[in-house]
PDB file of C-alpha atoms in Angstrom:
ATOM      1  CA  UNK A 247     -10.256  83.012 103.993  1.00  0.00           C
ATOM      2  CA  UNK A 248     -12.960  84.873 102.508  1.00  0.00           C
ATOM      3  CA  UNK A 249     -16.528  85.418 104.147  1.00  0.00           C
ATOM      4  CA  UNK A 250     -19.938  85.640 102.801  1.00  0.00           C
ATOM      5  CA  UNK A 251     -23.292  86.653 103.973  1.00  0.00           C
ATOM      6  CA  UNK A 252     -25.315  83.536 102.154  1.00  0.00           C
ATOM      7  CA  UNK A 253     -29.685  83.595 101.561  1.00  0.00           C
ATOM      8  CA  UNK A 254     -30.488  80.172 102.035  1.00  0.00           C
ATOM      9  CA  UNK A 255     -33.084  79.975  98.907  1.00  0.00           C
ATOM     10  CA  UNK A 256     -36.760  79.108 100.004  1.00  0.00           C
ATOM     11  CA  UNK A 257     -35.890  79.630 103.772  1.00  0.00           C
ATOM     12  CA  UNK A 258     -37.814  82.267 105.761  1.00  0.00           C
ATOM     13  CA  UNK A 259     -34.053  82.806 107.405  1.00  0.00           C
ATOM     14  CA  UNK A 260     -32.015  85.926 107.299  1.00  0.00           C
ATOM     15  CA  UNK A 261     -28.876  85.095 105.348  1.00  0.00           C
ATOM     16  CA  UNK A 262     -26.245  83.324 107.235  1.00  0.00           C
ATOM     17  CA  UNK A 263     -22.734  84.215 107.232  1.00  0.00           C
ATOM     18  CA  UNK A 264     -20.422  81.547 105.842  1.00  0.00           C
ATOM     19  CA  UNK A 265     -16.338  81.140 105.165  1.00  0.00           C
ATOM     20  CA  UNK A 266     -14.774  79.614 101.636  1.00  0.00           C
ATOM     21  CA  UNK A 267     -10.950  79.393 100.541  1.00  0.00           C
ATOM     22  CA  UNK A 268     -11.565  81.185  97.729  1.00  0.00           C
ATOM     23  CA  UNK A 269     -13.275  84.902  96.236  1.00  0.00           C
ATOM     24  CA  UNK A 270     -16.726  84.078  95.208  1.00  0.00           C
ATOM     25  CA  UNK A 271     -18.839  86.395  92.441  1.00  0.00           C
ATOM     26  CA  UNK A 272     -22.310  87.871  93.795  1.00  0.00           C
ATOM     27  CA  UNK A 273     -24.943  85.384  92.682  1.00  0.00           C
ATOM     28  CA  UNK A 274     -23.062  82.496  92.910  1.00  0.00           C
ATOM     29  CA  UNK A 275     -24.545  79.285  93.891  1.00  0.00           C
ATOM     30  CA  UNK A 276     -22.923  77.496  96.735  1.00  0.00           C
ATOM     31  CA  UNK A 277     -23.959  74.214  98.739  1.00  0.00           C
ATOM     32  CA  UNK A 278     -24.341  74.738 102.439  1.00  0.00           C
ATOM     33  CA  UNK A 279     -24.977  72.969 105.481  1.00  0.00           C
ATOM     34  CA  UNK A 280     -27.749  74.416 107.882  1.00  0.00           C
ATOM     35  CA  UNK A 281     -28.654  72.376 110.541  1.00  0.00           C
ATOM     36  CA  UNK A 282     -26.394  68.968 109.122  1.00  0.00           C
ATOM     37  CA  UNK A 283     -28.702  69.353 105.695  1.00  0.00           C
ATOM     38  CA  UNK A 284     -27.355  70.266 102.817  1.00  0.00           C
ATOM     39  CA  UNK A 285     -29.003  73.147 100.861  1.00  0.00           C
ATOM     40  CA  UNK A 286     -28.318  75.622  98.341  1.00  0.00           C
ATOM     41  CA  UNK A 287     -27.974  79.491  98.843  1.00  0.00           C
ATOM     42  CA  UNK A 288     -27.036  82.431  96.670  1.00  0.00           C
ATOM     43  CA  UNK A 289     -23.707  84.721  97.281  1.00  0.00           C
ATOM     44  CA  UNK A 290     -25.258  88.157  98.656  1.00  0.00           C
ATOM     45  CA  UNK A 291     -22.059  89.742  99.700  1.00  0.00           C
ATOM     46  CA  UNK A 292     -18.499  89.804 100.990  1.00  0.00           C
ATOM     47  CA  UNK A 293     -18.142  90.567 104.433  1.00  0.00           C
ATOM     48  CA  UNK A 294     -15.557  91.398 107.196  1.00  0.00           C
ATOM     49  CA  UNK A 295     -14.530  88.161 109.197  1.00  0.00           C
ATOM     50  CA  UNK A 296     -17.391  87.860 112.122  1.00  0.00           C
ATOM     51  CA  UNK A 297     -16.781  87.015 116.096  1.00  0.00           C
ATOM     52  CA  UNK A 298     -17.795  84.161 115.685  1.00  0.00           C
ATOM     53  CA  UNK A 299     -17.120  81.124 113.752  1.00  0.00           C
ATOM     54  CA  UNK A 300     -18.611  79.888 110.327  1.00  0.00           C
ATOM     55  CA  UNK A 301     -19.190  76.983 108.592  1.00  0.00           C
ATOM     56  CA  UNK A 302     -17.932  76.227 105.458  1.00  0.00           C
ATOM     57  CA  UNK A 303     -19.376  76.557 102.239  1.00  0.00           C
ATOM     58  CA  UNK A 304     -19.129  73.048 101.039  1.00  0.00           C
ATOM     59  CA  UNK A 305     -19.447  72.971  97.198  1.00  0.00           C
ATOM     60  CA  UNK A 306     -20.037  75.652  94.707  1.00  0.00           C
ATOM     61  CA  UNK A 307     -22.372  75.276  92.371  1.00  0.00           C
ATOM     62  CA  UNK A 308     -22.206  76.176  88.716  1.00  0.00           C
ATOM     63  CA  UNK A 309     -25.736  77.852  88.116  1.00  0.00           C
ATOM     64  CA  UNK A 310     -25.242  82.081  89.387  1.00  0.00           C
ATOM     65  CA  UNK A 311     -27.951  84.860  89.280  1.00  0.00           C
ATOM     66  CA  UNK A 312     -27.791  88.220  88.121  1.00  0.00           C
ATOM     67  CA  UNK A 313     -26.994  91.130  90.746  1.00  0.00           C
ATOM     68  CA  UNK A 314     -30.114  92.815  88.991  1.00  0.00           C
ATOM     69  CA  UNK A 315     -31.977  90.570  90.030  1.00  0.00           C
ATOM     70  CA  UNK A 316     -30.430  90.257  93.511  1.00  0.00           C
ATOM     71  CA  UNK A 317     -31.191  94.259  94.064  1.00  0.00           C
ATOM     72  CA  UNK A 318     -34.791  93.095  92.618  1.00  0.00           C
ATOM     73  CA  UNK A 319     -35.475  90.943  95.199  1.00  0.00           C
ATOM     74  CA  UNK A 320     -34.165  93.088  98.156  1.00  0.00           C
ATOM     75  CA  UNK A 321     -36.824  95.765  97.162  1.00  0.00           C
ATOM     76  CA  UNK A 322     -39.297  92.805  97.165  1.00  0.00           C
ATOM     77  CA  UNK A 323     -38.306  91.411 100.464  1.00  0.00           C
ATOM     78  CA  UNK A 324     -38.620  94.849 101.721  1.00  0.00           C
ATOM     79  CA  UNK A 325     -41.416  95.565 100.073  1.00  0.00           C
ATOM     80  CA  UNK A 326     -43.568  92.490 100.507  1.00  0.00           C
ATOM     81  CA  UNK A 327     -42.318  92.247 104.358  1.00  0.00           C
ATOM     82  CA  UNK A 328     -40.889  88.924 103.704  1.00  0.00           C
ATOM     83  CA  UNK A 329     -37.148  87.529 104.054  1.00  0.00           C
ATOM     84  CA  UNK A 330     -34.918  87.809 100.995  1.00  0.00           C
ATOM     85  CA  UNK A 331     -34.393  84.268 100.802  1.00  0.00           C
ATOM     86  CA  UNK A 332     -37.734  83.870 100.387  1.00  0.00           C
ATOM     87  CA  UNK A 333     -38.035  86.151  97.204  1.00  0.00           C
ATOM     88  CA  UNK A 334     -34.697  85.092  96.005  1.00  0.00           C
ATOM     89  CA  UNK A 335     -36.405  81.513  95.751  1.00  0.00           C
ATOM     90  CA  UNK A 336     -38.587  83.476  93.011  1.00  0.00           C
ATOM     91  CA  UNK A 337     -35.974  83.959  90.553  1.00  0.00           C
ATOM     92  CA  UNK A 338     -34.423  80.311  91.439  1.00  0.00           C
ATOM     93  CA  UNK A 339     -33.438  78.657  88.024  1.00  0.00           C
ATOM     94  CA  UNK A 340     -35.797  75.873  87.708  1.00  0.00           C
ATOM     95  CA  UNK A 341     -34.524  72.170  85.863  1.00  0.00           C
ATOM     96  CA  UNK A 342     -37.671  70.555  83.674  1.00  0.00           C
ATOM     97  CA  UNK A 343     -37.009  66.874  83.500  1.00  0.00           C
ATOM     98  CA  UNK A 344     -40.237  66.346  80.733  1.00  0.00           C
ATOM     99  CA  UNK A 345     -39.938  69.305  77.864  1.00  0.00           C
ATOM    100  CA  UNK A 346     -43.145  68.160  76.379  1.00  0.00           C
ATOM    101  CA  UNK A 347     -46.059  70.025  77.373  1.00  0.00           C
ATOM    102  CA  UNK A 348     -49.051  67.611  79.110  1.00  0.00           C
ATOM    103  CA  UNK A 349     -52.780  68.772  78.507  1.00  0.00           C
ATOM    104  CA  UNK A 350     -55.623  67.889  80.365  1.00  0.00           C
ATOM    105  CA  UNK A 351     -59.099  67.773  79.737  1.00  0.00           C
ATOM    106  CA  UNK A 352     -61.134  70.436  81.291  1.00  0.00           C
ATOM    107  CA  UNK A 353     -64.921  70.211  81.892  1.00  0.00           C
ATOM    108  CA  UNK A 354     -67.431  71.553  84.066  1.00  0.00           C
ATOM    109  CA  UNK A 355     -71.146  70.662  84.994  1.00  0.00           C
ATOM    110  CA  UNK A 356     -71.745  74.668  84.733  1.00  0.00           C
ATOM    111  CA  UNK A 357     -75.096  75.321  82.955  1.00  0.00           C
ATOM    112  CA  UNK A 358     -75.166  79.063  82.049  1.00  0.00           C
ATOM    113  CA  UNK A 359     -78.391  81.232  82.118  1.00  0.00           C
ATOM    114  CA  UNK A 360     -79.466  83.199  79.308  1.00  0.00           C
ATOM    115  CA  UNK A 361     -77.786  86.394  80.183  1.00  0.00           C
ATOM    116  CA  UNK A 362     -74.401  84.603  81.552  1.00  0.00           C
ATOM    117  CA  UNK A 363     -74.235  82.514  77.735  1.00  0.00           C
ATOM    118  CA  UNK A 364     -74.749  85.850  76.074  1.00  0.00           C
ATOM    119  CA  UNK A 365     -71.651  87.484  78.014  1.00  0.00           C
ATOM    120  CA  UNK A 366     -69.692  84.236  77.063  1.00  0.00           C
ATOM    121  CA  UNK A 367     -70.389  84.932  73.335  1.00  0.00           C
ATOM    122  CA  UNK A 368     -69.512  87.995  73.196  1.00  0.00           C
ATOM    123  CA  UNK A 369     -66.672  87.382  75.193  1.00  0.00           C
ATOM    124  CA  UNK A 370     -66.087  84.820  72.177  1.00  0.00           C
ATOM    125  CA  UNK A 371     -66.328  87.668  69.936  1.00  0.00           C
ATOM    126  CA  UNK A 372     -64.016  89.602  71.597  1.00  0.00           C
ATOM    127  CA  UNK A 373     -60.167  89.362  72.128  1.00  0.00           C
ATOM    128  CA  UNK A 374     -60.115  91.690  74.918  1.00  0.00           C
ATOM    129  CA  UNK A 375     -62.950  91.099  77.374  1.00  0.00           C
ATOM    130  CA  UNK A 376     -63.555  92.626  81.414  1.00  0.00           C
ATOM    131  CA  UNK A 377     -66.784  91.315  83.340  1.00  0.00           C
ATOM    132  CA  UNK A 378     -68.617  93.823  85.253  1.00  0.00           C
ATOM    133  CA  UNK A 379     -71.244  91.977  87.967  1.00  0.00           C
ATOM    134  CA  UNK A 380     -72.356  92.053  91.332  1.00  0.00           C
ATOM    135  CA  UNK A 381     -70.430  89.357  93.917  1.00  0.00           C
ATOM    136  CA  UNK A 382     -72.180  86.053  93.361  1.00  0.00           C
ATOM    137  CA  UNK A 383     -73.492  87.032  89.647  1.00  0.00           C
ATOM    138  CA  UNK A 384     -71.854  84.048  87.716  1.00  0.00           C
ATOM    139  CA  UNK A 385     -68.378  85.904  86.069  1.00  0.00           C
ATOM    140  CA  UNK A 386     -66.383  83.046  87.410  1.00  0.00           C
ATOM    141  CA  UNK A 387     -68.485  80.663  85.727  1.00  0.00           C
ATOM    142  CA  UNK A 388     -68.525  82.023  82.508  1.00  0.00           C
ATOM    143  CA  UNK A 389     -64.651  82.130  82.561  1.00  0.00           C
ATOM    144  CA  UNK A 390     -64.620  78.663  83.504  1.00  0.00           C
ATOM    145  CA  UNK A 391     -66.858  77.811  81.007  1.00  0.00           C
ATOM    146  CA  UNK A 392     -64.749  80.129  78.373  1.00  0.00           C
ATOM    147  CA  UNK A 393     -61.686  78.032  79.497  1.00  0.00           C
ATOM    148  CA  UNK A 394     -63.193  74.921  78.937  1.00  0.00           C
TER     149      UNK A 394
END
């Protein structure tokens, strides 16, 4: 029997130490049962049989992660005080059911003043463009009114 330490992804839990009949890569995918619920969690390490008992890892999954990006998110997690499951949740391979991209239509009721409609044209003008204003001068409202 092998052992693994196992992040639960999306879970503020430290990872959880789990058994499986066979050697499992770093980054692996693997089905788990936390509290009778099945989730999914990510292969962090081998480790040396505990004291006490483990579950089973009940399926393994075929989607894995890179160990660069494993060592990515344990700077993170250290970093951004947060559990590694958490950040590991980051780099979780999505699935899109709809490839087509959906717009919507934006609009605003923001009327501009003179000086906040000349700042939108030249932001117009200009590819590259920073506001500079006092809290509460309108910059927000001439993005929005860029984006629309």
């Amino acid at each position: 029997m092998y052992f693994y330490e196992i992040a639960i992804v999306g879970q503020r839990l430290q990872p959880l130490s789990y058994t499986h009949s066979e050697e499992l890569e770093i980054g692996t995918f693997a089905q788990v049962k936390i509290r009778n619920v099945l989730k999914e969690g990510i292969v962090l390490k081998e480790v040396e049989e505990p004291t006490f008992k483990c579950a089973l890892i009940t399926e393994i999954l075929a989607k894995k992660i890179a160990k660069s990006s494993i060592e990515i998110a344990s700077f993170m997690s250290y970093y951004y005080f947060c559990t590694l499951a958490e950040v590991l949740s980051l780099f979780y391979p999505q699935t899109v059911s709809d490839t087509t991209q959906k717009t919507s239509d934006f609009s605003t009721d923001i009327e501009l003043s003179s000086m906040q409609q000349q700042a939108l044209n030249f932001a117009h003008k200009h590819p590259v463009t920073l506001l500079f204003g006092d809290t509460g001068s309108g910059k927000t409202e001439i993005y929005l009114k860029w984006f629309e």
